Amino acid sequence: MPKSDPETDTSRVSITAYQTGYTWVKNGLSHKAFSTIRGRAMYTALTPVMWCARNLLGVTDLETRLLQRHLMIDHLLRRDIEEKGLKQVLEIGCGFSPRGFKFMQEYGKDGLKYVEADLPAMATEKKAALLKAGLLGSGHEVIFCNILEKDGESSLESTIQRHFDPNLPIAVITEGVTCYFDAPTISDFWRRLAYILKGNPQSVYFTDNNQNIPGPGRRIYLLLWKGLVGITVRGRMHFHFDSDQKAKAAFHDAGFSRVSIHAAKDFPGRVFLPKSSGAEHMNIIEARP
């Protein structure tokens, strides 16, 4: 396993993958191979906070938001595969997401290539879990990648160059990742990604955005959530945009030419989503070069 550069090592945030991984399993979206003792413990610890969010503060709780963002990205990715013929996917910061093996089970026979990427320790654990469960087949890879590195085999640039056909479009996904980086850091990643994807205009980037919607209940919940997660990952959380307009402007500035914002309310009748308890604040950003 390669050593992490202290300057770019963000492995502290990988611990949240256990909680989200358990959330997918509990809600029937994943395989029991991703149900861990640590994940169950973290989920249980957050249960009182989620109850308060729903019943006392009138806001959408963490579990609902996790399910909404995951299912919305699934729907958008499936659309590109079925309607646009997409054959290549890179999911960065994959953690214990079930998307890779589920999409390969559904579309692998049609030539889909799915590469999951994470920091060394998490990628190694994810690969071992997939292998043990018999879920890692041809065309499905789990590799090391660090979006903060700008050279070397684990860099974004090298990852895409080494693992994907430059003549075909690619979908890049970051789910639950960008909030762990401050604006300058994540904006630099977006600029580098936009530059790489310009090689094929049909490529696409999907990511989530927690909107900063005002309101006393929302503010209290955010303080609780950010505090708990901040303690867990030993760092701050960042909510980058408080409006669709600001999100679009930032992605245009990064070099993306076409930017769409999708909210849970945009999907009625097309995909089942858990209902929000309060104002909509979980969006998916779809950005194309």
mmCIF file of C-alpha atoms in Angstrom:
data_model
loop_
_atom_site.group_PDB
_atom_site.id
_atom_site.type_symbol
_atom_site.label_atom_id
_atom_site.label_comp_id
_atom_site.label_asym_id
_atom_site.label_seq_id
_atom_site.Cartn_x
_atom_site.Cartn_y
_atom_site.Cartn_z
ATOM 1 C CA MET A 1 0.000 0.000 0.000
ATOM 2 C CA PRO A 2 1.476 3.399 -0.959
ATOM 3 C CA LYS A 3 2.333 5.824 1.824
ATOM 4 C CA SER A 4 0.161 8.900 2.164
ATOM 5 C CA ASP A 5 1.684 12.331 1.761
ATOM 6 C CA PRO A 6 0.937 14.259 4.991
ATOM 7 C CA GLU A 7 0.200 17.323 2.855
ATOM 8 C CA THR A 8 -2.568 15.549 0.938
ATOM 9 C CA ASP A 9 -3.671 12.860 3.406
ATOM 10 C CA THR A 10 -7.388 13.237 4.144
ATOM 11 C CA SER A 11 -7.944 9.642 5.261
ATOM 12 C CA ARG A 12 -9.538 10.923 8.488
ATOM 13 C CA VAL A 13 -12.778 11.527 6.531
ATOM 14 C CA SER A 14 -12.969 7.896 5.376
ATOM 15 C CA ILE A 15 -14.540 6.901 8.695
ATOM 16 C CA THR A 16 -17.870 8.364 7.538
ATOM 17 C CA ALA A 17 -17.986 5.684 4.827
ATOM 18 C CA TYR A 18 -18.861 3.098 7.470
ATOM 19 C CA GLN A 19 -21.958 5.000 8.567
ATOM 20 C CA THR A 20 -23.180 5.666 5.025
ATOM 21 C CA GLY A 21 -22.378 2.086 4.054
ATOM 22 C CA TYR A 22 -24.561 0.807 6.885
ATOM 23 C CA THR A 23 -27.326 3.244 5.886
ATOM 24 C CA TRP A 24 -27.455 1.737 2.372
ATOM 25 C CA VAL A 25 -27.622 -1.796 3.791
ATOM 26 C CA LYS A 26 -30.319 -0.921 6.333
ATOM 27 C CA ASN A 27 -32.492 0.577 3.594
ATOM 28 C CA GLY A 28 -32.133 -2.363 1.228
ATOM 29 C CA LEU A 29 -29.825 -0.616 -1.238
ATOM 30 C CA SER A 30 -26.662 -2.600 -0.625
ATOM 31 C CA HIS A 31 -25.100 -5.962 0.182
ATOM 32 C CA LYS A 32 -24.591 -7.190 3.736
ATOM 33 C CA ALA A 33 -20.849 -7.270 3.013
ATOM 34 C CA PHE A 34 -20.872 -3.522 3.663
ATOM 35 C CA SER A 35 -22.611 -3.782 7.037
ATOM 36 C CA THR A 36 -19.884 -3.244 9.630
ATOM 37 C CA ILE A 37 -19.890 -3.052 13.415
ATOM 38 C CA ARG A 38 -18.401 0.426 13.202
ATOM 39 C CA GLY A 39 -21.045 1.540 10.726
ATOM 40 C CA ARG A 40 -23.882 0.205 12.860
ATOM 41 C CA ALA A 41 -22.464 1.935 15.942
ATOM 42 C CA MET A 42 -22.153 5.269 14.137
ATOM 43 C CA TYR A 43 -25.667 4.988 12.724
ATOM 44 C CA THR A 44 -27.073 4.207 16.174
ATOM 45 C CA ALA A 45 -25.212 7.141 17.712
ATOM 46 C CA LEU A 46 -26.781 9.508 15.167
ATOM 47 C CA THR A 47 -30.326 8.186 15.607
ATOM 48 C CA PRO A 48 -31.307 10.659 18.387
ATOM 49 C CA VAL A 49 -30.048 13.584 16.302
ATOM 50 C CA MET A 50 -32.060 12.406 13.294
ATOM 51 C CA TRP A 51 -35.176 11.990 15.467
ATOM 52 C CA CYS A 52 -34.782 15.552 16.747
ATOM 53 C CA ALA A 53 -34.386 16.815 13.189
ATOM 54 C CA ARG A 54 -37.632 15.225 12.038
ATOM 55 C CA ASN A 55 -39.811 15.695 15.092
ATOM 56 C CA LEU A 56 -38.551 18.801 16.888
ATOM 57 C CA LEU A 57 -36.783 20.964 14.329
ATOM 58 C CA GLY A 58 -38.894 20.196 11.251
ATOM 59 C CA VAL A 59 -35.932 19.605 8.945
ATOM 60 C CA THR A 60 -34.870 16.718 6.744
ATOM 61 C CA ASP A 61 -32.684 14.306 8.691
ATOM 62 C CA LEU A 62 -29.322 12.911 7.629
ATOM 63 C CA GLU A 63 -30.614 9.473 6.609
ATOM 64 C CA THR A 64 -33.239 10.943 4.285
ATOM 65 C CA ARG A 65 -30.696 13.246 2.669
ATOM 66 C CA LEU A 66 -28.223 10.408 2.175
ATOM 67 C CA LEU A 67 -30.900 8.306 0.480
ATOM 68 C CA GLN A 68 -32.116 11.196 -1.661
ATOM 69 C CA ARG A 69 -28.692 12.102 -3.000
ATOM 70 C CA HIS A 70 -27.749 8.474 -3.647
ATOM 71 C CA LEU A 71 -30.932 7.630 -5.534
ATOM 72 C CA MET A 72 -30.863 10.865 -7.539
ATOM 73 C CA ILE A 73 -27.308 10.183 -8.714
ATOM 74 C CA ASP A 74 -28.299 6.596 -9.546
ATOM 75 C CA HIS A 75 -31.176 7.883 -11.673
ATOM 76 C CA LEU A 76 -29.048 10.426 -13.548
ATOM 77 C CA LEU A 77 -26.247 7.942 -14.180
ATOM 78 C CA ARG A 78 -28.715 5.315 -15.405
ATOM 79 C CA ARG A 79 -30.209 7.908 -17.771
ATOM 80 C CA ASP A 80 -26.805 8.580 -19.355
ATOM 81 C CA ILE A 81 -26.079 4.869 -19.708
ATOM 82 C CA GLU A 82 -29.431 4.011 -21.267
ATOM 83 C CA GLU A 83 -30.057 7.142 -23.343
ATOM 84 C CA LYS A 84 -26.560 8.354 -24.215
ATOM 85 C CA GLY A 85 -24.681 5.053 -24.370
ATOM 86 C CA LEU A 86 -22.245 5.914 -21.567
ATOM 87 C CA LYS A 87 -19.701 3.122 -21.012
ATOM 88 C CA GLN A 88 -17.193 4.529 -18.491
ATOM 89 C CA VAL A 89 -17.673 5.592 -14.860
ATOM 90 C CA LEU A 90 -15.225 6.834 -12.233
ATOM 91 C CA GLU A 91 -16.548 7.181 -8.682
ATOM 92 C CA ILE A 92 -14.102 9.099 -6.492
ATOM 93 C CA GLY A 93 -14.298 8.703 -2.721
ATOM 94 C CA CYS A 94 -16.398 5.586 -3.258
ATOM 95 C CA GLY A 95 -16.285 4.386 0.347
ATOM 96 C CA PHE A 96 -18.823 1.595 0.816
ATOM 97 C CA SER A 97 -21.163 2.837 -1.903
ATOM 98 C CA PRO A 98 -23.028 -0.057 -3.560
ATOM 99 C CA ARG A 99 -23.334 1.773 -6.874
ATOM 100 C CA GLY A 100 -20.341 0.104 -8.534
ATOM 101 C CA PHE A 101 -21.337 -3.526 -8.101
ATOM 102 C CA LYS A 102 -25.043 -2.809 -8.661
ATOM 103 C CA PHE A 103 -24.473 -0.993 -11.941
ATOM 104 C CA MET A 104 -22.053 -3.678 -13.100
ATOM 105 C CA GLN A 105 -24.658 -6.342 -12.363
ATOM 106 C CA GLU A 106 -27.130 -4.357 -14.435
ATOM 107 C CA TYR A 107 -24.944 -3.039 -17.269
ATOM 108 C CA GLY A 108 -21.654 -4.950 -17.151
ATOM 109 C CA LYS A 109 -22.827 -7.386 -19.799
ATOM 110 C CA ASP A 110 -23.332 -4.417 -22.122
ATOM 111 C CA GLY A 111 -19.730 -3.279 -21.797
ATOM 112 C CA LEU A 112 -19.855 -0.846 -18.874
ATOM 113 C CA LYS A 113 -16.540 -0.159 -17.151
ATOM 114 C CA TYR A 114 -16.813 1.011 -13.538
ATOM 115 C CA VAL A 115 -13.777 2.209 -11.604
ATOM 116 C CA GLU A 116 -14.149 2.961 -7.905
ATOM 117 C CA ALA A 117 -11.440 5.087 -6.314
ATOM 118 C CA ASP A 118 -10.555 6.054 -2.772
ATOM 119 C CA LEU A 119 -7.589 6.581 -0.481
ATOM 120 C CA PRO A 120 -5.405 3.475 0.017
ATOM 121 C CA ALA A 121 -6.835 2.106 3.285
ATOM 122 C CA MET A 122 -10.474 2.494 2.244
ATOM 123 C CA ALA A 123 -9.890 1.252 -1.317
ATOM 124 C CA THR A 124 -8.118 -1.833 0.036
ATOM 125 C CA GLU A 125 -10.959 -2.582 2.454
ATOM 126 C CA LYS A 126 -13.603 -1.981 -0.223
ATOM 127 C CA LYS A 127 -11.866 -4.285 -2.692
ATOM 128 C CA ALA A 128 -11.500 -7.026 -0.077
ATOM 129 C CA ALA A 129 -15.203 -6.811 0.805
ATOM 130 C CA LEU A 130 -16.225 -7.006 -2.855
ATOM 131 C CA LEU A 131 -13.944 -9.974 -3.503
ATOM 132 C CA LYS A 132 -15.145 -11.849 -0.413
ATOM 133 C CA ALA A 133 -18.769 -11.363 -1.473
ATOM 134 C CA GLY A 134 -18.046 -12.328 -5.084
ATOM 135 C CA LEU A 135 -19.070 -8.876 -6.318
ATOM 136 C CA LEU A 136 -15.925 -7.806 -8.179
ATOM 137 C CA GLY A 137 -16.069 -8.952 -11.777
ATOM 138 C CA SER A 138 -14.577 -8.092 -15.144
ATOM 139 C CA GLY A 139 -14.688 -4.386 -15.961
ATOM 140 C CA HIS A 140 -15.044 -3.413 -12.301
ATOM 141 C CA GLU A 141 -11.963 -2.036 -10.533
ATOM 142 C CA VAL A 142 -11.140 -0.511 -7.147
ATOM 143 C CA ILE A 143 -8.070 1.716 -7.174
ATOM 144 C CA PHE A 144 -6.196 4.345 -5.168
ATOM 145 C CA CYS A 145 -6.842 7.993 -6.002
ATOM 146 C CA ASN A 146 -6.276 11.244 -4.108
ATOM 147 C CA ILE A 147 -7.851 14.329 -5.668
ATOM 148 C CA LEU A 148 -5.369 16.588 -3.872
ATOM 149 C CA GLU A 149 -2.376 15.042 -5.621
ATOM 150 C CA LYS A 150 -1.443 16.674 -8.914
ATOM 151 C CA ASP A 151 1.160 14.182 -10.089
ATOM 152 C CA GLY A 152 1.963 10.537 -9.563
ATOM 153 C CA GLU A 153 -0.136 7.431 -10.145
ATOM 154 C CA SER A 154 -2.779 8.359 -7.562
ATOM 155 C CA SER A 155 -3.491 11.781 -9.044
ATOM 156 C CA LEU A 156 -6.743 12.544 -10.822
ATOM 157 C CA GLU A 157 -4.941 13.149 -14.095
ATOM 158 C CA SER A 158 -3.021 9.865 -14.000
ATOM 159 C CA THR A 159 -6.063 7.891 -12.862
ATOM 160 C CA ILE A 160 -8.151 8.961 -15.835
ATOM 161 C CA GLN A 161 -5.278 8.618 -18.293
ATOM 162 C CA ARG A 162 -4.375 5.085 -17.169
ATOM 163 C CA HIS A 163 -7.818 3.578 -16.685
ATOM 164 C CA PHE A 164 -10.096 5.059 -19.342
ATOM 165 C CA ASP A 165 -10.424 5.248 -23.118
ATOM 166 C CA PRO A 166 -9.876 8.909 -24.085
ATOM 167 C CA ASN A 167 -12.091 8.452 -27.136
ATOM 168 C CA LEU A 168 -15.173 7.682 -25.043
ATOM 169 C CA PRO A 169 -17.118 9.918 -22.651
ATOM 170 C CA ILE A 170 -16.773 9.319 -18.938
ATOM 171 C CA ALA A 171 -19.015 10.016 -15.957
ATOM 172 C CA VAL A 172 -17.195 11.153 -12.821
ATOM 173 C CA ILE A 173 -19.013 10.990 -9.486
ATOM 174 C CA THR A 174 -18.212 12.424 -6.075
ATOM 175 C CA GLU A 175 -20.907 11.680 -3.504
ATOM 176 C CA GLY A 176 -20.565 13.087 0.000
ATOM 177 C CA VAL A 177 -16.992 14.169 -0.681
ATOM 178 C CA THR A 178 -16.815 17.871 -1.503
ATOM 179 C CA CYS A 179 -18.104 19.083 1.888
ATOM 180 C CA TYR A 180 -14.848 17.982 3.525
ATOM 181 C CA PHE A 181 -12.786 20.493 1.535
ATOM 182 C CA ASP A 182 -12.720 24.273 1.716
ATOM 183 C CA ALA A 183 -13.739 26.345 -1.300
ATOM 184 C CA PRO A 184 -10.243 27.014 -2.728
ATOM 185 C CA THR A 185 -9.265 23.344 -2.479
ATOM 186 C CA ILE A 186 -12.401 21.890 -4.047
ATOM 187 C CA SER A 187 -12.533 24.632 -6.699
ATOM 188 C CA ASP A 188 -9.044 23.645 -7.809
ATOM 189 C CA PHE A 189 -10.211 20.042 -8.180
ATOM 190 C CA TRP A 190 -13.212 21.174 -10.232
ATOM 191 C CA ARG A 191 -10.974 23.219 -12.546
ATOM 192 C CA ARG A 192 -8.636 20.280 -13.114
ATOM 193 C CA LEU A 193 -11.561 17.940 -13.736
ATOM 194 C CA ALA A 194 -13.230 20.325 -16.197
ATOM 195 C CA TYR A 195 -9.965 20.600 -18.131
ATOM 196 C CA ILE A 196 -9.637 16.808 -18.345
ATOM 197 C CA LEU A 197 -13.252 16.253 -19.388
ATOM 198 C CA LYS A 198 -13.054 18.819 -22.188
ATOM 199 C CA GLY A 199 -11.440 16.074 -24.249
ATOM 200 C CA ASN A 200 -14.919 14.625 -24.710
ATOM 201 C CA PRO A 201 -17.902 17.021 -24.487
ATOM 202 C CA GLN A 202 -20.300 14.152 -23.751
ATOM 203 C CA SER A 203 -18.566 13.502 -20.429
ATOM 204 C CA VAL A 204 -20.347 14.482 -17.229
ATOM 205 C CA TYR A 205 -19.663 15.151 -13.558
ATOM 206 C CA PHE A 206 -22.229 14.440 -10.836
ATOM 207 C CA THR A 207 -21.853 15.736 -7.295
ATOM 208 C CA ASP A 208 -24.091 16.664 -4.373
ATOM 209 C CA ASN A 209 -24.664 20.039 -2.746
ATOM 210 C CA ASN A 210 -26.147 20.700 0.682
ATOM 211 C CA GLN A 211 -27.814 24.061 0.316
ATOM 212 C CA ASN A 212 -27.572 26.480 3.225
ATOM 213 C CA ILE A 213 -31.297 27.187 3.582
ATOM 214 C CA PRO A 214 -32.071 29.685 6.369
ATOM 215 C CA GLY A 215 -34.325 29.033 9.339
ATOM 216 C CA PRO A 216 -33.793 28.485 13.076
ATOM 217 C CA GLY A 217 -34.453 24.740 12.983
ATOM 218 C CA ARG A 218 -32.136 24.301 10.038
ATOM 219 C CA ARG A 219 -29.374 26.314 11.731
ATOM 220 C CA ILE A 220 -29.615 24.317 14.959
ATOM 221 C CA TYR A 221 -29.520 21.018 13.072
ATOM 222 C CA LEU A 222 -26.574 22.131 10.964
ATOM 223 C CA LEU A 223 -24.632 23.098 14.068
ATOM 224 C CA LEU A 224 -25.337 19.702 15.638
ATOM 225 C CA TRP A 225 -24.514 17.775 12.474
ATOM 226 C CA LYS A 226 -21.404 19.749 11.575
ATOM 227 C CA GLY A 227 -20.200 19.478 15.160
ATOM 228 C CA LEU A 228 -20.654 15.710 15.348
ATOM 229 C CA VAL A 229 -19.146 15.029 11.944
ATOM 230 C CA GLY A 230 -16.363 17.543 12.566
ATOM 231 C CA ILE A 231 -15.372 15.723 15.746
ATOM 232 C CA THR A 232 -15.533 12.382 13.943
ATOM 233 C CA VAL A 233 -13.334 13.422 11.013
ATOM 234 C CA ARG A 234 -11.212 15.879 13.005
ATOM 235 C CA GLY A 235 -11.930 18.698 10.598
ATOM 236 C CA ARG A 236 -14.516 21.207 9.412
ATOM 237 C CA MET A 237 -17.416 20.652 7.065
ATOM 238 C CA HIS A 238 -18.114 23.133 4.293
ATOM 239 C CA PHE A 239 -21.404 23.990 2.576
ATOM 240 C CA HIS A 240 -20.276 25.785 -0.544
ATOM 241 C CA PHE A 241 -23.427 27.280 -2.076
ATOM 242 C CA ASP A 242 -26.631 28.749 -0.679
ATOM 243 C CA SER A 243 -28.331 29.109 -4.068
ATOM 244 C CA ASP A 244 -28.490 27.397 -7.439
ATOM 245 C CA GLN A 245 -27.218 30.574 -9.075
ATOM 246 C CA LYS A 246 -24.021 30.574 -7.014
ATOM 247 C CA ALA A 247 -23.449 26.884 -7.695
ATOM 248 C CA LYS A 248 -23.837 27.355 -11.441
ATOM 249 C CA ALA A 249 -21.545 30.387 -11.430
ATOM 250 C CA ALA A 250 -18.826 28.481 -9.576
ATOM 251 C CA PHE A 251 -18.924 25.569 -12.007
ATOM 252 C CA HIS A 252 -18.906 27.876 -15.016
ATOM 253 C CA ASP A 253 -15.877 29.625 -13.508
ATOM 254 C CA ALA A 254 -14.211 26.225 -13.116
ATOM 255 C CA GLY A 255 -14.572 25.575 -16.841
ATOM 256 C CA PHE A 256 -17.811 23.627 -17.190
ATOM 257 C CA SER A 257 -20.062 24.971 -19.951
ATOM 258 C CA ARG A 258 -23.366 23.249 -19.100
ATOM 259 C CA VAL A 259 -24.561 23.045 -15.507
ATOM 260 C CA SER A 260 -27.900 21.703 -14.261
ATOM 261 C CA ILE A 261 -29.162 21.547 -10.680
ATOM 262 C CA HIS A 262 -31.488 18.709 -9.670
ATOM 263 C CA ALA A 263 -33.583 18.711 -6.479
ATOM 264 C CA ALA A 264 -35.575 15.880 -4.960
ATOM 265 C CA LYS A 265 -38.828 17.605 -5.935
ATOM 266 C CA ASP A 266 -37.809 17.330 -9.621
ATOM 267 C CA PHE A 267 -38.146 13.524 -9.647
ATOM 268 C CA PRO A 268 -41.814 12.700 -8.899
ATOM 269 C CA GLY A 269 -43.014 9.629 -10.747
ATOM 270 C CA ARG A 270 -39.527 8.853 -12.095
ATOM 271 C CA VAL A 271 -37.773 7.503 -9.021
ATOM 272 C CA PHE A 272 -38.915 6.785 -5.473
ATOM 273 C CA LEU A 273 -37.281 9.178 -3.003
ATOM 274 C CA PRO A 274 -37.831 9.466 0.748
ATOM 275 C CA LYS A 275 -39.873 12.580 1.456
ATOM 276 C CA SER A 276 -38.171 15.618 2.956
ATOM 277 C CA SER A 277 -39.334 16.752 6.386
ATOM 278 C CA GLY A 278 -38.505 20.399 5.749
ATOM 279 C CA ALA A 279 -37.362 22.709 2.983
ATOM 280 C CA GLU A 280 -35.508 21.095 0.103
ATOM 281 C CA HIS A 281 -31.787 21.417 0.573
ATOM 282 C CA MET A 282 -30.189 18.364 -1.046
ATOM 283 C CA ASN A 283 -29.356 18.994 -4.690
ATOM 284 C CA ILE A 284 -27.373 17.136 -7.324
ATOM 285 C CA ILE A 285 -25.159 19.156 -9.639
ATOM 286 C CA GLU A 286 -24.741 17.876 -13.201
ATOM 287 C CA ALA A 287 -21.839 19.599 -14.953
ATOM 288 C CA ARG A 288 -20.648 19.024 -18.511
ATOM 289 C CA PRO A 289 -17.553 20.437 -20.256
#
